Every structure is written in C-alpha cells, then in structure tokens.
PDB file of C-alpha atoms in Angstrom:
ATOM      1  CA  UNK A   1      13.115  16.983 -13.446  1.00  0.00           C
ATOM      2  CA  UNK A   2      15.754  14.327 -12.783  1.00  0.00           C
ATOM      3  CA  UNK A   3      14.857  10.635 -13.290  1.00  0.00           C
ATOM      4  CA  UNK A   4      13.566   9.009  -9.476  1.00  0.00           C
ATOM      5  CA  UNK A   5      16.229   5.741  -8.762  1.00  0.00           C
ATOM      6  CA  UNK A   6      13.480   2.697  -8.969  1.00  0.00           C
ATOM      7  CA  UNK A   7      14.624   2.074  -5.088  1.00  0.00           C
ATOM      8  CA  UNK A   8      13.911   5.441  -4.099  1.00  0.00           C
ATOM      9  CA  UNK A   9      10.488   5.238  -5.995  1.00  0.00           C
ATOM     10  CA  UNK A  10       9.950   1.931  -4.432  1.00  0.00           C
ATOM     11  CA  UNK A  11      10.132   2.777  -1.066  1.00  0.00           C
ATOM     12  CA  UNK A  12       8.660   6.644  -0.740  1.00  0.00           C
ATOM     13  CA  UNK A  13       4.950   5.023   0.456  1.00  0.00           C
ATOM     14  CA  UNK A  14       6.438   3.663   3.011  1.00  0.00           C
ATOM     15  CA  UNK A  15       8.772   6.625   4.350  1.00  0.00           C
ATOM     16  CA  UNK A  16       5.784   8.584   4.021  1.00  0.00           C
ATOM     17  CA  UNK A  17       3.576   6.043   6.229  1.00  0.00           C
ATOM     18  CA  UNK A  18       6.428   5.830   8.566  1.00  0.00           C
ATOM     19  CA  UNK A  19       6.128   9.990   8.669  1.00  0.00           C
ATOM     20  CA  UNK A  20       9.772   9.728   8.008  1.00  0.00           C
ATOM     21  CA  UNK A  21      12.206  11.798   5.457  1.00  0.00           C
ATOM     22  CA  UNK A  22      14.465  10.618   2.741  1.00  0.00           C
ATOM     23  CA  UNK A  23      17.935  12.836   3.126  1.00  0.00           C
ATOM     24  CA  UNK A  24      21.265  12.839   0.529  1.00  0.00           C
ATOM     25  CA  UNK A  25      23.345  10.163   1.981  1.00  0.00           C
ATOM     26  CA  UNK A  26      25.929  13.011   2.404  1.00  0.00           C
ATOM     27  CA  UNK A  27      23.623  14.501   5.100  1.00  0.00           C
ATOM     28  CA  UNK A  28      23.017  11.258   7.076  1.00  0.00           C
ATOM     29  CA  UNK A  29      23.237  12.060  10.672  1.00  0.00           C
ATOM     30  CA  UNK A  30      24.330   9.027  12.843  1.00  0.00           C
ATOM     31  CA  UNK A  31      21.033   7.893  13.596  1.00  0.00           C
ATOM     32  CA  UNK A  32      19.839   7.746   9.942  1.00  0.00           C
ATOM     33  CA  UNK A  33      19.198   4.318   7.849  1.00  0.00           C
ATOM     34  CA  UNK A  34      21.977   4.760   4.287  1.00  0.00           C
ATOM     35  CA  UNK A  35      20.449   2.387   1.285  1.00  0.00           C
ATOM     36  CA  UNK A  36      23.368   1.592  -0.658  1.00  0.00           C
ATOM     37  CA  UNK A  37      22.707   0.398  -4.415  1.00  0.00           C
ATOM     38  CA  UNK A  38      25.657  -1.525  -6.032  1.00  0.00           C
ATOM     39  CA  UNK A  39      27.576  -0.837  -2.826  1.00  0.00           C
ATOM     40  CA  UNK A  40      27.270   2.796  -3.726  1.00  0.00           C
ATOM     41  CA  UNK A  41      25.136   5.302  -0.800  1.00  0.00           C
ATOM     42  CA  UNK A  42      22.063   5.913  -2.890  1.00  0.00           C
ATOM     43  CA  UNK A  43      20.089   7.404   0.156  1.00  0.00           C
ATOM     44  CA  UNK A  44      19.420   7.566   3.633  1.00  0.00           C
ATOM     45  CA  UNK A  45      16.175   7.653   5.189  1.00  0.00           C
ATOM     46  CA  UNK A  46      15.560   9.799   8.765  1.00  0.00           C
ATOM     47  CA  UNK A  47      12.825   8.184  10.871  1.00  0.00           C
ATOM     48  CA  UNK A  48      11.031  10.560  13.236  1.00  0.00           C
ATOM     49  CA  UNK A  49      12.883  11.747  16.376  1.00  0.00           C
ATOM     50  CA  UNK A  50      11.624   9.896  19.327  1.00  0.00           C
ATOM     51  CA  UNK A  51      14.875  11.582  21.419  1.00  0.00           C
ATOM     52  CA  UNK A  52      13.163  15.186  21.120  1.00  0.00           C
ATOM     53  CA  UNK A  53      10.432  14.823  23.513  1.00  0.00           C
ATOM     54  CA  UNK A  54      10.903  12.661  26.735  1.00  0.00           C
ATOM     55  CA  UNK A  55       7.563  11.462  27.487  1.00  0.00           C
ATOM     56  CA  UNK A  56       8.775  11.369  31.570  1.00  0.00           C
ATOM     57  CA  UNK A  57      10.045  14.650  32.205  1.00  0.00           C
ATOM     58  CA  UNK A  58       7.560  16.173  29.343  1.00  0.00           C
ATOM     59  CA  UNK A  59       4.024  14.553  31.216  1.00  0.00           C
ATOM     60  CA  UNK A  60       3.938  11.384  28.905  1.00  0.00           C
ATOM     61  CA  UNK A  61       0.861  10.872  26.627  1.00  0.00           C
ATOM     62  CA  UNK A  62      -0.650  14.115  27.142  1.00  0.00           C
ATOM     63  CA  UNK A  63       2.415  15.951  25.973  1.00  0.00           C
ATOM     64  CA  UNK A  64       2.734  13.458  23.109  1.00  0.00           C
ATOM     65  CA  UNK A  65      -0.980  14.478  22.078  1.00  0.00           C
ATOM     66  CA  UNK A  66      -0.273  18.139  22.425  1.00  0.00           C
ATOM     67  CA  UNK A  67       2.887  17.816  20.164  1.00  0.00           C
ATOM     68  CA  UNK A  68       0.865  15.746  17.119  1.00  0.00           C
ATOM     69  CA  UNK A  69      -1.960  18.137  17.283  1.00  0.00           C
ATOM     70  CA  UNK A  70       0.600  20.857  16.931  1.00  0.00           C
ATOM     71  CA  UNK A  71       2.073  19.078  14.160  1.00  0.00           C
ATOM     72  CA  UNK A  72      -0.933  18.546  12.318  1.00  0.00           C
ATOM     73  CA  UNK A  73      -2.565  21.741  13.111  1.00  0.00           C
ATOM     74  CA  UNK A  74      -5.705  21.657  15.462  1.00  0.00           C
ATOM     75  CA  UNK A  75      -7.308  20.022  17.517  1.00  0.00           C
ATOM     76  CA  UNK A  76      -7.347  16.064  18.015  1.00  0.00           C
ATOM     77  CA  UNK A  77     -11.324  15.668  17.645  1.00  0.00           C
ATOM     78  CA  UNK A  78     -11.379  17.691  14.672  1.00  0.00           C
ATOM     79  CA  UNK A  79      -9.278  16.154  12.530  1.00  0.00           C
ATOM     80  CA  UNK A  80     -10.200  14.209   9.521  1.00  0.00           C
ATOM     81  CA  UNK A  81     -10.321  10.429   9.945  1.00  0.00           C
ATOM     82  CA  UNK A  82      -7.580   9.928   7.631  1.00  0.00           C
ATOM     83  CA  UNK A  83      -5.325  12.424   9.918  1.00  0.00           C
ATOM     84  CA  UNK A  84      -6.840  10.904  13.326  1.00  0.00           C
ATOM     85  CA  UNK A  85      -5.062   7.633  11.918  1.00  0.00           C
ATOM     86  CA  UNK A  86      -1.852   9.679  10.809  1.00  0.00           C
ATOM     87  CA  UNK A  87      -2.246  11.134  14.449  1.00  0.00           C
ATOM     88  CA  UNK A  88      -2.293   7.555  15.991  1.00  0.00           C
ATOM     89  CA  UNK A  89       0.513   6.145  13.542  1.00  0.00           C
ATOM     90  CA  UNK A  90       2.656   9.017  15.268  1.00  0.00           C
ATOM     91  CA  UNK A  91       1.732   8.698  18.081  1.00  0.00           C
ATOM     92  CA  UNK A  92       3.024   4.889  18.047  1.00  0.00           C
ATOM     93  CA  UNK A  93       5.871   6.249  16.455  1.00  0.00           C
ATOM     94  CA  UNK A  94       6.473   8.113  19.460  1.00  0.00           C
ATOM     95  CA  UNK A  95       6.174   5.502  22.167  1.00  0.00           C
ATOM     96  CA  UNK A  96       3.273   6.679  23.291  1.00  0.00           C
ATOM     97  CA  UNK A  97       2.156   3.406  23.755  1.00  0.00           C
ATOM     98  CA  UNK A  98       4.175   2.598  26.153  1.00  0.00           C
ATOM     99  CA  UNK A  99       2.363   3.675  28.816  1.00  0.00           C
ATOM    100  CA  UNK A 100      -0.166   2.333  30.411  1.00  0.00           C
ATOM    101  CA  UNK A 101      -4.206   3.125  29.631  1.00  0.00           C
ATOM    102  CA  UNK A 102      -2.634   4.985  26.720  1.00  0.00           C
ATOM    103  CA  UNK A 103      -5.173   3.356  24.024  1.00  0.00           C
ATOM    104  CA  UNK A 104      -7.946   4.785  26.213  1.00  0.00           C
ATOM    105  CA  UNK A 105      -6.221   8.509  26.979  1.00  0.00           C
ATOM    106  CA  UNK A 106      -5.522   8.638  22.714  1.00  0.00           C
ATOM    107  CA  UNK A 107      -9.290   7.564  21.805  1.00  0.00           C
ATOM    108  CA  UNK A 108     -10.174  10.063  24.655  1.00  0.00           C
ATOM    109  CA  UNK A 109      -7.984  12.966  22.653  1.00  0.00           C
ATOM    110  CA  UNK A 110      -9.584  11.785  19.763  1.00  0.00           C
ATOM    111  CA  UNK A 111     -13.084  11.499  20.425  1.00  0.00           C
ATOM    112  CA  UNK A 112     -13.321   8.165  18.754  1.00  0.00           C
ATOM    113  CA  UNK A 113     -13.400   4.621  20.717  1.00  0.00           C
ATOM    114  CA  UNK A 114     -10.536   2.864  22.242  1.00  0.00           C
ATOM    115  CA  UNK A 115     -11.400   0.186  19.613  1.00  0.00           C
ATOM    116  CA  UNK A 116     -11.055   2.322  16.768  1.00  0.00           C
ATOM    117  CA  UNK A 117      -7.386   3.566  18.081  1.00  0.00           C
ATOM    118  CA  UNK A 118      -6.860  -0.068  17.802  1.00  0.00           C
ATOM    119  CA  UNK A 119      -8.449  -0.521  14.343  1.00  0.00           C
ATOM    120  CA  UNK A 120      -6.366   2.386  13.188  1.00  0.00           C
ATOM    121  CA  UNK A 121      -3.272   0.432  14.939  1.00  0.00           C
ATOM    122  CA  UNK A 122      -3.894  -2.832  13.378  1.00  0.00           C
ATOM    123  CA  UNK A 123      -4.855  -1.211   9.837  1.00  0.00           C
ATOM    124  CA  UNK A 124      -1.057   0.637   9.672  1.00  0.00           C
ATOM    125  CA  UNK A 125       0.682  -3.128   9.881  1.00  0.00           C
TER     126      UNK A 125
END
C-alpha cells in the first residue's frame, strides 16, 4: 500500500464529516476544491452536489428527507443516532435549512425533538 501524503491524512476526518470525496487532481471537475503542495496539485476534494436536487421544483424538505433516507438506507426514525446526526449534517449540506419550519419538519422525519436537530447542528461545528 502506497505511503498517505501527511495533507491528505490530515484532512480525510474532515472530508468524511463534510460527506465529501477526495478525487486525483486530474479528475477535478470545475466545481471541485485542488490542494496544491509545493505548488504541485496534490488533490482535489468534491463536496456533495447541492445542484442535483432542486429543493423548489423537487417539493423542498420533504424531498431532501426522502433522498438522505435513500442514501442511508431506511427509514429516518430508525436510524442509529450516530446516522440521524449524519442524516442532519446532510441535510444542512443540502440547504435544507433554508426553508422555513425546516428544524421542526427534520425532527418530525426523525422522530427526535426540534432541539436535538439543533444539538446535532451545533455539535457538527
């Protein structure tokens, strides 16, 4: 197995946490972020899409919900309470948000309280 560059090592807990990918800089779309080291492209990290679903033409939160609980396989309430956090931390992601009385339509989804989406919120920054 090759040796991991220390910046690449360095920063994989948070591309995780961001639910994000790291990609050879020589697959970089536009959109992703290239680290250079020594002015050299060492890699490039691709955040989630937030173009793929359009919360207004796709029913906004609810469609948001449906797409995480796809993503993480099952239902909302029965997730773990590590993944309901990983479900809120992409939801934000996401823009959900955004909207209005979204804290309260997520803790809803999640059968937890609107505080707790908050907690979860507050925990991730």
């Amino acid at each position: 197995m090759p040796d991991v560059h220390p910046l690449v090592e360095a920063i994989t807990p948070l591309v995780e946490r961001l639910n994000a990918q790291l990609v050879d800089p020589g697959d970089a779309h536009d959109d992703d972020v290239t680290l250079a080291w020594e002015g050299q492209p060492l890699v490039a990290v691709r955040l989630p899409s937030t173009k793929a679903v359009t919360p207004e033409k796709e029913g906004g939160v609810q469609s948001l919900l449906a797409g995480v609980a796809d993503e993480l396989g099952g239902s909302l309430r029965d997730l773990s309470r590590h993944d309901k956090q990983q479900a809120v931390l992409l939801l934000e992601a996401r823009g959900a948000f955004e909207y209005r009385k979204s804290a309260e339509i997520v803790a809803e989804a999640l059968g937890v309280t609107r505080f707790t989406v908050y907690n979860y919120l507050n925990r991730a920054r």
